[in-house]
Amino acid sequence: MSTDYQIKSNAARSSIINKLKKEVAGADYDKLPEELSYQYQQLSKTQQVEQFIGHLEANHAQVIKLEKQQIPQVVSEQLKQRGIRTLLYGMQAPHSAQMAELDSYIHAEVFDFNLAENKEKLFNQTPAGITSSRAAIAATGSIVLWPTETEPRSLSLVPPVHMVIVDAEQLYANFSSLIREQQWQDNLPTNAILISGPSKTADIQQTLAYGAHGPKELLVLLLNA
Amino acid sequence: MAAEQFDPNESKYAASARAFRDNVSRDLGNDELRDNFRGAMDYLMDKRTKAFVDGDELETLREQCKLIKQRCLLKLPHLLEQLEENLQANGIQVHWAETITDANDIIAQLITEKNGKTVVKGKSMVSEETALNDYLEERDIECLESDMGEYIVQLANEHPSHIIMPAIHQNKKQVADLFADNIEGFKHTTDVDALIGEGRRVLREKFCNADVGITGVNFAVAETGTLCLVENEGNGRMCTTVPDLHIAITGIEKVVEFLDDVPPLLSLLTRSATGQLISTYFNMISHPRQNDEKDGPQEVHLVLLDNGRSQAFADEELRQTLQCIRCGACMNHCPVYTRIGGHAYGTVYPGPIGKIISPHMLGLEATNNLPTASSLCGACGEVCPVKIPIPKLLLRLRKESVKPANDETTVMKGEGSGRKKIEAVIWQGWSLMHKYALIYNTSMWFATRLRKLMPKKVGVWTSVRTAPKLAPKTLHEKIKARNKTRSAQQQNTIATQNIGGK
């Protein structure tokens, strides 16, 4: 049975759609003008990596180049520097197995619980989280997150420090080329996210401040660069 | 057409828009406010300039994005149907509303069905349009703004004065005072990091406990059934990740056809708005929580609102208003906005875009002062990322607002409401005078000869200027006289040449 507001909504739908259709009846969609896009200068892989790092650093992110086997050591060092002893990570990510090799000083915990019953824990007892990434964009210094059931989306959002592993082999020139090459239109996940720095705001007197609501720090661990 | 009957439940913004002239006098006299706006606009204009170093790229992108938006508008009804179909296939429920009250009602019922008591809101100008916070508060649902600027504005019991930077009218000292008055245990400081830290502390607690998240939408992709959100703070992600229920609300013009349309629009949006190459977060939502996922809302809803947009859509010229992607560049570059500030307009959307969109939402009767509050300098049209010819539309709205009653065509609610008999008579006289040489010359002859009778004070005009003085002779007379002397001189020259000839 439809409720009152659903009936109203259906009526509104017909009214809006009919009004709009009346105005564009007979429009010839084959005669639309061509939409030219700007041809950007092609950069070499090295230049793209430089561009990517440059933009991220300009946006207050920290970028560390490393090899895959160095992940446990670098993660341990970085956490130690910040006096952080707890790290949350996802299951089945390429780096998940390596979390067992972290310094014994650090308590690494896997995100295998539902957020709903563990909000307090995630909001108040988790100083850092580490995630993988699906791709990266050179032109804007963006990292693409493609959260799954094994690597939930709040892992990159709630803890004040977000570490993210980016593979330079997965670097694309710009957002358009990434969407096209990976055919995003066919397989978008629940929530895809582009991240281009730590959370920030300039809402008070145009003064930039980091750590508005999301992570205060974004640490990018860049492989194969 | 005379002004139509207005809904007794009309938006509260209609009343404040009617008070435009009083609002302007009030705000022009506020030096602190003017300083705040001047500083903010200089900052934003500078940021935008630096974000577009390559003029060719900017112009190509503007043309491309204008065409994208025009294509999507031409296909709008079909894209809305496709969007609905794909969102539903993805598990996102779609609702439609023609009026602000209907939209609020849908949202209130969705919340009540889930026994929701507390709402956290991401930034949404459409929900400002519907005055959603007031509506929910009246129904005992706590509705907290979580964008830092919106949070400040809500604490101050105000409305956003800018669509991108809602609290731009306040400086850090004013924010500090506001926090001191409203947040228990806040230690007064004007350090911005500390102020943001305080906001973060208060709001994270709210994110953690809220039942519902409400946000706007920057682009709704028909092809994939995806809702895109642009933001820097992470509050949009919080609102769409932590609570069990996510309700998005947007205007029907926000739909784009392809996912491929998004990157150029996004690039122009963030660069035009705040000079950023891209925002910190770009959030693309295509489903509610899936089977084994550990977070994200169980239910996602989208409310599509008309509120006057279909009226703008019906006229091909005015339809261009709907190309807007809400970057705010037009207000940042507007000499009027910079001086009177965002609140003087009395509307949800201030500045040039506000002047051309508000008449469709509130009717021209309430807003016919707005299109006249422009020097027509053209800056808004020049910086608009989707090339909306704002100055041209302002002229068009001026015309609609003084449309004669015997004009049969109906374009918009409240058309003709700004027509004054005396003004119409004066213009008719003006037109007659310029049509017939005899009337023109005679009246000009009299005007110049009687110039001593001109009053020294001409109402408001002379409050800041000296009264104009007519010349003793008309330009026509002077030219005639000059031509006479010249031809006499020429005759003399020819005569002299002839003498010296042989």
PDB file of C-alpha atoms in Angstrom, chain B residues 148-390:
ATOM      1  CA  MET B 148      31.782  24.404   9.575  1.00  0.00           C
ATOM      2  CA  GLY B 149      30.389  27.511   7.894  1.00  0.00           C
ATOM      3  CA  GLU B 150      26.812  26.275   8.062  1.00  0.00           C
ATOM      4  CA  TYR B 151      27.314  25.288  11.711  1.00  0.00           C
ATOM      5  CA  ILE B 152      28.438  28.831  12.533  1.00  0.00           C
ATOM      6  CA  VAL B 153      25.497  30.309  10.638  1.00  0.00           C
ATOM      7  CA  GLN B 154      23.066  27.996  12.416  1.00  0.00           C
ATOM      8  CA  LEU B 155      24.497  28.884  15.836  1.00  0.00           C
ATOM      9  CA  ALA B 156      24.063  32.559  14.983  1.00  0.00           C
ATOM     10  CA  ASN B 157      20.485  31.894  13.890  1.00  0.00           C
ATOM     11  CA  GLU B 158      21.268  33.293  10.447  1.00  0.00           C
ATOM     12  CA  HIS B 159      21.229  32.119   6.844  1.00  0.00           C
ATOM     13  CA  PRO B 160      24.233  31.523   4.600  1.00  0.00           C
ATOM     14  CA  SER B 161      25.454  34.760   3.038  1.00  0.00           C
ATOM     15  CA  HIS B 162      27.353  32.944   0.294  1.00  0.00           C
ATOM     16  CA  ILE B 163      26.562  29.634  -1.380  1.00  0.00           C
ATOM     17  CA  ILE B 164      30.078  28.208  -1.035  1.00  0.00           C
ATOM     18  CA  MET B 165      31.329  29.968   2.090  1.00  0.00           C
ATOM     19  CA  PRO B 166      28.193  30.373   4.195  1.00  0.00           C
ATOM     20  CA  ALA B 167      29.783  32.260   7.104  1.00  0.00           C
ATOM     21  CA  ILE B 168      31.839  34.638   5.005  1.00  0.00           C
ATOM     22  CA  HIS B 169      30.127  37.627   6.629  1.00  0.00           C
ATOM     23  CA  GLN B 170      31.648  36.804  10.007  1.00  0.00           C
ATOM     24  CA  ASN B 171      35.263  37.278  11.050  1.00  0.00           C
ATOM     25  CA  LYS B 172      37.130  35.055  13.502  1.00  0.00           C
ATOM     26  CA  LYS B 173      36.480  37.345  16.429  1.00  0.00           C
ATOM     27  CA  GLN B 174      32.740  37.159  15.782  1.00  0.00           C
ATOM     28  CA  VAL B 175      32.951  33.359  15.480  1.00  0.00           C
ATOM     29  CA  ALA B 176      34.872  33.156  18.751  1.00  0.00           C
ATOM     30  CA  ASP B 177      32.220  35.237  20.509  1.00  0.00           C
ATOM     31  CA  LEU B 178      29.518  33.047  19.039  1.00  0.00           C
ATOM     32  CA  PHE B 179      31.214  29.849  20.253  1.00  0.00           C
ATOM     33  CA  ALA B 180      31.695  31.373  23.698  1.00  0.00           C
ATOM     34  CA  ASP B 181      27.980  32.137  23.909  1.00  0.00           C
ATOM     35  CA  ASN B 182      26.844  28.744  22.648  1.00  0.00           C
ATOM     36  CA  ILE B 183      29.338  26.012  23.435  1.00  0.00           C
ATOM     37  CA  GLU B 184      29.764  24.983  27.039  1.00  0.00           C
ATOM     38  CA  GLY B 185      33.344  24.921  28.271  1.00  0.00           C
ATOM     39  CA  PHE B 186      34.735  26.740  25.227  1.00  0.00           C
ATOM     40  CA  LYS B 187      37.803  28.771  26.127  1.00  0.00           C
ATOM     41  CA  HIS B 188      37.648  32.033  24.184  1.00  0.00           C
ATOM     42  CA  THR B 189      40.271  32.195  21.457  1.00  0.00           C
ATOM     43  CA  THR B 190      40.543  33.725  17.985  1.00  0.00           C
ATOM     44  CA  ASP B 191      42.986  31.050  16.828  1.00  0.00           C
ATOM     45  CA  VAL B 192      41.322  29.526  13.778  1.00  0.00           C
ATOM     46  CA  ASP B 193      42.845  26.068  14.314  1.00  0.00           C
ATOM     47  CA  ALA B 194      41.457  26.031  17.833  1.00  0.00           C
ATOM     48  CA  LEU B 195      38.045  27.221  16.656  1.00  0.00           C
ATOM     49  CA  ILE B 196      37.878  24.521  13.994  1.00  0.00           C
ATOM     50  CA  GLY B 197      39.093  21.990  16.574  1.00  0.00           C
ATOM     51  CA  GLU B 198      36.193  22.965  18.799  1.00  0.00           C
ATOM     52  CA  GLY B 199      33.702  22.580  15.954  1.00  0.00           C
ATOM     53  CA  ARG B 200      35.239  19.206  15.149  1.00  0.00           C
ATOM     54  CA  ARG B 201      34.880  18.010  18.720  1.00  0.00           C
ATOM     55  CA  VAL B 202      31.219  19.004  18.985  1.00  0.00           C
ATOM     56  CA  LEU B 203      30.241  17.697  15.567  1.00  0.00           C
ATOM     57  CA  ARG B 204      32.038  14.356  15.717  1.00  0.00           C
ATOM     58  CA  GLU B 205      29.962  13.498  18.725  1.00  0.00           C
ATOM     59  CA  LYS B 206      26.880  14.312  16.648  1.00  0.00           C
ATOM     60  CA  PHE B 207      28.047  12.227  13.662  1.00  0.00           C
ATOM     61  CA  CYS B 208      28.597   9.330  15.995  1.00  0.00           C
ATOM     62  CA  ASN B 209      25.054   9.447  17.348  1.00  0.00           C
ATOM     63  CA  ALA B 210      22.838  10.825  14.576  1.00  0.00           C
ATOM     64  CA  ASP B 211      20.007   8.714  13.147  1.00  0.00           C
ATOM     65  CA  VAL B 212      19.884  10.421   9.778  1.00  0.00           C
ATOM     66  CA  GLY B 213      22.245  12.163   7.368  1.00  0.00           C
ATOM     67  CA  ILE B 214      20.873  14.738   4.926  1.00  0.00           C
ATOM     68  CA  THR B 215      22.958  16.146   2.085  1.00  0.00           C
ATOM     69  CA  GLY B 216      22.648  17.925  -1.222  1.00  0.00           C
ATOM     70  CA  VAL B 217      23.933  16.639  -4.546  1.00  0.00           C
ATOM     71  CA  ASN B 218      26.373  18.319  -6.936  1.00  0.00           C
ATOM     72  CA  PHE B 219      25.837  16.020  -9.900  1.00  0.00           C
ATOM     73  CA  ALA B 220      23.343  13.185 -10.312  1.00  0.00           C
ATOM     74  CA  VAL B 221      24.534  10.839 -13.049  1.00  0.00           C
ATOM     75  CA  ALA B 222      21.670   9.363 -15.085  1.00  0.00           C
ATOM     76  CA  GLU B 223      23.788   6.743 -16.846  1.00  0.00           C
ATOM     77  CA  THR B 224      24.935   5.036 -13.651  1.00  0.00           C
ATOM     78  CA  GLY B 225      22.447   6.161 -10.998  1.00  0.00           C
ATOM     79  CA  THR B 226      25.121   7.913  -8.974  1.00  0.00           C
ATOM     80  CA  LEU B 227      24.956  10.855  -6.560  1.00  0.00           C
ATOM     81  CA  CYS B 228      28.126  12.956  -6.495  1.00  0.00           C
ATOM     82  CA  LEU B 229      29.127  15.242  -3.650  1.00  0.00           C
ATOM     83  CA  VAL B 230      31.933  17.791  -3.685  1.00  0.00           C
ATOM     84  CA  GLU B 231      33.453  18.852  -0.350  1.00  0.00           C
ATOM     85  CA  ASN B 232      36.624  19.594   1.613  1.00  0.00           C
ATOM     86  CA  GLU B 233      35.755  18.937   5.211  1.00  0.00           C
ATOM     87  CA  GLY B 234      34.600  15.322   5.264  1.00  0.00           C
ATOM     88  CA  ASN B 235      31.258  16.165   6.838  1.00  0.00           C
ATOM     89  CA  GLY B 236      29.499  15.113   3.643  1.00  0.00           C
ATOM     90  CA  ARG B 237      31.211  11.747   3.868  1.00  0.00           C
ATOM     91  CA  MET B 238      30.309  11.501   7.556  1.00  0.00           C
ATOM     92  CA  CYS B 239      26.633  12.222   6.823  1.00  0.00           C
ATOM     93  CA  THR B 240      26.556   9.633   4.038  1.00  0.00           C
ATOM     94  CA  THR B 241      28.574   6.961   5.861  1.00  0.00           C
ATOM     95  CA  VAL B 242      27.733   6.845   9.554  1.00  0.00           C
ATOM     96  CA  PRO B 243      23.936   7.195  10.035  1.00  0.00           C
ATOM     97  CA  ASP B 244      21.641   4.358   8.933  1.00  0.00           C
ATOM     98  CA  LEU B 245      19.485   6.596   6.780  1.00  0.00           C
ATOM     99  CA  HIS B 246      20.793   8.967   4.106  1.00  0.00           C
ATOM    100  CA  ILE B 247      18.425  11.404   2.419  1.00  0.00           C
ATOM    101  CA  ALA B 248      19.738  13.539  -0.428  1.00  0.00           C
ATOM    102  CA  ILE B 249      17.800  16.474  -1.798  1.00  0.00           C
ATOM    103  CA  THR B 250      18.472  18.296  -5.034  1.00  0.00           C
ATOM    104  CA  GLY B 251      16.971  20.413  -7.776  1.00  0.00           C
ATOM    105  CA  ILE B 252      15.823  18.669 -10.949  1.00  0.00           C
ATOM    106  CA  GLU B 253      18.454  20.512 -13.014  1.00  0.00           C
ATOM    107  CA  LYS B 254      21.403  18.741 -11.350  1.00  0.00           C
ATOM    108  CA  VAL B 255      21.203  15.625 -13.515  1.00  0.00           C
ATOM    109  CA  VAL B 256      23.950  14.913 -16.069  1.00  0.00           C
ATOM    110  CA  GLU B 257      23.740  12.288 -18.778  1.00  0.00           C
ATOM    111  CA  PHE B 258      27.060  10.445 -18.607  1.00  0.00           C
ATOM    112  CA  LEU B 259      29.675   9.740 -15.980  1.00  0.00           C
ATOM    113  CA  ASP B 260      32.068  11.135 -18.561  1.00  0.00           C
ATOM    114  CA  ASP B 261      30.356  14.537 -18.233  1.00  0.00           C
ATOM    115  CA  VAL B 262      31.465  14.809 -14.624  1.00  0.00           C
ATOM    116  CA  PRO B 263      35.262  15.428 -14.826  1.00  0.00           C
ATOM    117  CA  PRO B 264      35.161  18.674 -16.852  1.00  0.00           C
ATOM    118  CA  LEU B 265      32.269  20.030 -14.763  1.00  0.00           C
ATOM    119  CA  LEU B 266      34.020  19.104 -11.530  1.00  0.00           C
ATOM    120  CA  SER B 267      37.241  20.747 -12.675  1.00  0.00           C
ATOM    121  CA  LEU B 268      35.475  24.011 -13.502  1.00  0.00           C
ATOM    122  CA  LEU B 269      33.356  23.893 -10.358  1.00  0.00           C
ATOM    123  CA  THR B 270      36.157  23.668  -7.807  1.00  0.00           C
ATOM    124  CA  ARG B 271      38.479  26.012  -9.659  1.00  0.00           C
ATOM    125  CA  SER B 272      35.785  28.653 -10.185  1.00  0.00           C
ATOM    126  CA  ALA B 273      34.555  28.365  -6.617  1.00  0.00           C
ATOM    127  CA  THR B 274      37.663  28.332  -4.453  1.00  0.00           C
ATOM    128  CA  GLY B 275      40.555  28.085  -6.893  1.00  0.00           C
ATOM    129  CA  GLN B 276      41.173  24.429  -6.002  1.00  0.00           C
ATOM    130  CA  LEU B 277      42.193  22.000  -8.746  1.00  0.00           C
ATOM    131  CA  ILE B 278      39.885  19.548  -7.036  1.00  0.00           C
ATOM    132  CA  SER B 279      38.125  19.419  -3.695  1.00  0.00           C
ATOM    133  CA  THR B 280      39.612  17.279  -0.919  1.00  0.00           C
ATOM    134  CA  TYR B 281      36.816  14.763  -1.299  1.00  0.00           C
ATOM    135  CA  PHE B 282      34.751  13.761  -4.294  1.00  0.00           C
ATOM    136  CA  ASN B 283      32.171  11.303  -3.092  1.00  0.00           C
ATOM    137  CA  MET B 284      30.220   9.084  -5.526  1.00  0.00           C
ATOM    138  CA  ILE B 285      27.303   7.162  -4.061  1.00  0.00           C
ATOM    139  CA  SER B 286      25.623   4.471  -6.153  1.00  0.00           C
ATOM    140  CA  HIS B 287      24.042   2.063  -3.651  1.00  0.00           C
ATOM    141  CA  PRO B 288      22.900   1.784  -0.065  1.00  0.00           C
ATOM    142  CA  ARG B 289      24.942  -0.643   2.055  1.00  0.00           C
ATOM    143  CA  GLN B 290      25.408  -3.951   0.241  1.00  0.00           C
ATOM    144  CA  ASN B 291      25.163  -7.446   1.717  1.00  0.00           C
ATOM    145  CA  ASP B 292      28.378  -7.884   3.668  1.00  0.00           C
ATOM    146  CA  GLU B 293      29.435  -4.281   3.934  1.00  0.00           C
ATOM    147  CA  LYS B 294      30.208  -3.082   7.437  1.00  0.00           C
ATOM    148  CA  ASP B 295      29.184   0.540   7.181  1.00  0.00           C
ATOM    149  CA  GLY B 296      27.180   2.950   5.079  1.00  0.00           C
ATOM    150  CA  PRO B 297      23.450   3.708   5.305  1.00  0.00           C
ATOM    151  CA  GLN B 298      20.909   0.894   5.062  1.00  0.00           C
ATOM    152  CA  GLU B 299      18.650   3.178   3.048  1.00  0.00           C
ATOM    153  CA  VAL B 300      19.425   5.951   0.603  1.00  0.00           C
ATOM    154  CA  HIS B 301      16.738   8.303  -0.733  1.00  0.00           C
ATOM    155  CA  LEU B 302      16.828  11.089  -3.256  1.00  0.00           C
ATOM    156  CA  VAL B 303      14.263  13.900  -3.244  1.00  0.00           C
ATOM    157  CA  LEU B 304      13.989  15.766  -6.552  1.00  0.00           C
ATOM    158  CA  LEU B 305      12.621  19.287  -6.164  1.00  0.00           C
ATOM    159  CA  ASP B 306      11.099  21.543  -8.805  1.00  0.00           C
ATOM    160  CA  ASN B 307      10.262  24.768  -6.903  1.00  0.00           C
ATOM    161  CA  GLY B 308       9.978  27.021  -9.944  1.00  0.00           C
ATOM    162  CA  ARG B 309      12.664  25.363 -12.048  1.00  0.00           C
ATOM    163  CA  SER B 310      10.179  24.065 -14.604  1.00  0.00           C
ATOM    164  CA  GLN B 311       8.956  27.638 -15.054  1.00  0.00           C
ATOM    165  CA  ALA B 312      12.469  28.756 -16.011  1.00  0.00           C
ATOM    166  CA  PHE B 313      12.756  25.664 -18.186  1.00  0.00           C
ATOM    167  CA  ALA B 314       9.688  26.604 -20.227  1.00  0.00           C
ATOM    168  CA  ASP B 315      11.355  29.678 -21.749  1.00  0.00           C
ATOM    169  CA  GLU B 316      14.358  28.937 -23.930  1.00  0.00           C
ATOM    170  CA  GLU B 317      16.253  32.055 -22.896  1.00  0.00           C
ATOM    171  CA  LEU B 318      15.482  31.761 -19.188  1.00  0.00           C
ATOM    172  CA  ARG B 319      16.269  28.022 -19.307  1.00  0.00           C
ATOM    173  CA  GLN B 320      19.958  28.944 -19.337  1.00  0.00           C
ATOM    174  CA  THR B 321      19.533  29.864 -15.664  1.00  0.00           C
ATOM    175  CA  LEU B 322      19.414  26.113 -14.988  1.00  0.00           C
ATOM    176  CA  GLN B 323      22.889  25.553 -16.414  1.00  0.00           C
ATOM    177  CA  CYS B 324      24.247  26.809 -13.077  1.00  0.00           C
ATOM    178  CA  ILE B 325      26.568  24.457 -11.186  1.00  0.00           C
ATOM    179  CA  ARG B 326      26.540  26.650  -8.037  1.00  0.00           C
ATOM    180  CA  CYS B 327      30.209  27.673  -7.914  1.00  0.00           C
ATOM    181  CA  GLY B 328      29.551  31.177  -6.627  1.00  0.00           C
ATOM    182  CA  ALA B 329      32.086  32.845  -8.961  1.00  0.00           C
ATOM    183  CA  CYS B 330      29.430  35.329 -10.128  1.00  0.00           C
ATOM    184  CA  MET B 331      28.929  36.653  -6.598  1.00  0.00           C
ATOM    185  CA  ASN B 332      32.665  36.728  -5.906  1.00  0.00           C
ATOM    186  CA  HIS B 333      33.139  39.049  -8.872  1.00  0.00           C
ATOM    187  CA  CYS B 334      30.010  41.154  -8.402  1.00  0.00           C
ATOM    188  CA  PRO B 335      30.598  44.774  -7.335  1.00  0.00           C
ATOM    189  CA  VAL B 336      27.073  44.937  -5.915  1.00  0.00           C
ATOM    190  CA  TYR B 337      27.346  41.696  -3.894  1.00  0.00           C
ATOM    191  CA  THR B 338      30.744  42.732  -2.526  1.00  0.00           C
ATOM    192  CA  ARG B 339      29.273  45.956  -1.171  1.00  0.00           C
ATOM    193  CA  ILE B 340      25.846  44.948   0.087  1.00  0.00           C
ATOM    194  CA  GLY B 341      26.777  41.401   1.189  1.00  0.00           C
ATOM    195  CA  GLY B 342      24.777  38.207   0.862  1.00  0.00           C
ATOM    196  CA  HIS B 343      22.016  38.826   3.393  1.00  0.00           C
ATOM    197  CA  ALA B 344      20.702  42.025   1.820  1.00  0.00           C
ATOM    198  CA  TYR B 345      19.172  40.086  -1.058  1.00  0.00           C
ATOM    199  CA  GLY B 346      16.863  38.345   1.375  1.00  0.00           C
ATOM    200  CA  THR B 347      16.890  35.254  -0.845  1.00  0.00           C
ATOM    201  CA  VAL B 348      18.528  31.834  -0.412  1.00  0.00           C
ATOM    202  CA  TYR B 349      20.762  32.411  -3.421  1.00  0.00           C
ATOM    203  CA  PRO B 350      22.368  35.862  -3.302  1.00  0.00           C
ATOM    204  CA  GLY B 351      24.361  37.726  -5.942  1.00  0.00           C
ATOM    205  CA  PRO B 352      23.908  37.540  -9.709  1.00  0.00           C
ATOM    206  CA  ILE B 353      22.728  33.909  -9.813  1.00  0.00           C
ATOM    207  CA  GLY B 354      20.305  34.712  -7.002  1.00  0.00           C
ATOM    208  CA  LYS B 355      18.870  37.590  -8.988  1.00  0.00           C
ATOM    209  CA  ILE B 356      18.072  35.357 -11.954  1.00  0.00           C
ATOM    210  CA  ILE B 357      16.969  32.171 -10.153  1.00  0.00           C
ATOM    211  CA  SER B 358      15.016  33.612  -7.184  1.00  0.00           C
ATOM    212  CA  PRO B 359      12.249  35.161  -9.326  1.00  0.00           C
ATOM    213  CA  HIS B 360      11.346  31.635 -10.453  1.00  0.00           C
ATOM    214  CA  MET B 361      11.295  30.323  -6.896  1.00  0.00           C
ATOM    215  CA  LEU B 362       9.615  33.230  -5.138  1.00  0.00           C
ATOM    216  CA  GLY B 363       7.760  34.972  -7.974  1.00  0.00           C
ATOM    217  CA  LEU B 364       8.643  38.317  -9.521  1.00  0.00           C
ATOM    218  CA  GLU B 365       6.250  40.164  -7.239  1.00  0.00           C
ATOM    219  CA  ALA B 366       8.554  39.526  -4.282  1.00  0.00           C
ATOM    220  CA  THR B 367      11.800  39.828  -6.216  1.00  0.00           C
ATOM    221  CA  ASN B 368      11.355  42.507  -8.869  1.00  0.00           C
ATOM    222  CA  ASN B 369      13.847  44.785  -7.152  1.00  0.00           C
ATOM    223  CA  LEU B 370      16.641  42.242  -7.579  1.00  0.00           C
ATOM    224  CA  PRO B 371      17.251  42.350 -11.353  1.00  0.00           C
ATOM    225  CA  THR B 372      17.541  46.137 -11.116  1.00  0.00           C
ATOM    226  CA  ALA B 373      20.281  45.932  -8.485  1.00  0.00           C
ATOM    227  CA  SER B 374      22.997  45.537 -11.080  1.00  0.00           C
ATOM    228  CA  SER B 375      25.368  47.904 -12.832  1.00  0.00           C
ATOM    229  CA  LEU B 376      25.374  45.438 -15.764  1.00  0.00           C
ATOM    230  CA  CYS B 377      29.169  45.517 -15.678  1.00  0.00           C
ATOM    231  CA  GLY B 378      29.152  41.992 -17.093  1.00  0.00           C
ATOM    232  CA  ALA B 379      31.715  40.429 -14.737  1.00  0.00           C
ATOM    233  CA  CYS B 380      29.286  37.683 -13.673  1.00  0.00           C
ATOM    234  CA  GLY B 381      28.728  36.570 -17.258  1.00  0.00           C
ATOM    235  CA  GLU B 382      32.436  36.641 -17.965  1.00  0.00           C
ATOM    236  CA  VAL B 383      33.443  34.372 -15.078  1.00  0.00           C
ATOM    237  CA  CYS B 384      30.469  32.008 -15.256  1.00  0.00           C
ATOM    238  CA  PRO B 385      31.967  28.547 -15.898  1.00  0.00           C
ATOM    239  CA  VAL B 386      28.932  27.438 -17.922  1.00  0.00           C
ATOM    240  CA  LYS B 387      28.525  30.739 -19.758  1.00  0.00           C
ATOM    241  CA  ILE B 388      25.111  31.742 -18.447  1.00  0.00           C
ATOM    242  CA  PRO B 389      24.482  35.177 -20.018  1.00  0.00           C
ATOM    243  CA  ILE B 390      23.545  36.637 -16.628  1.00  0.00           C
TER     244      ILE B 390
END
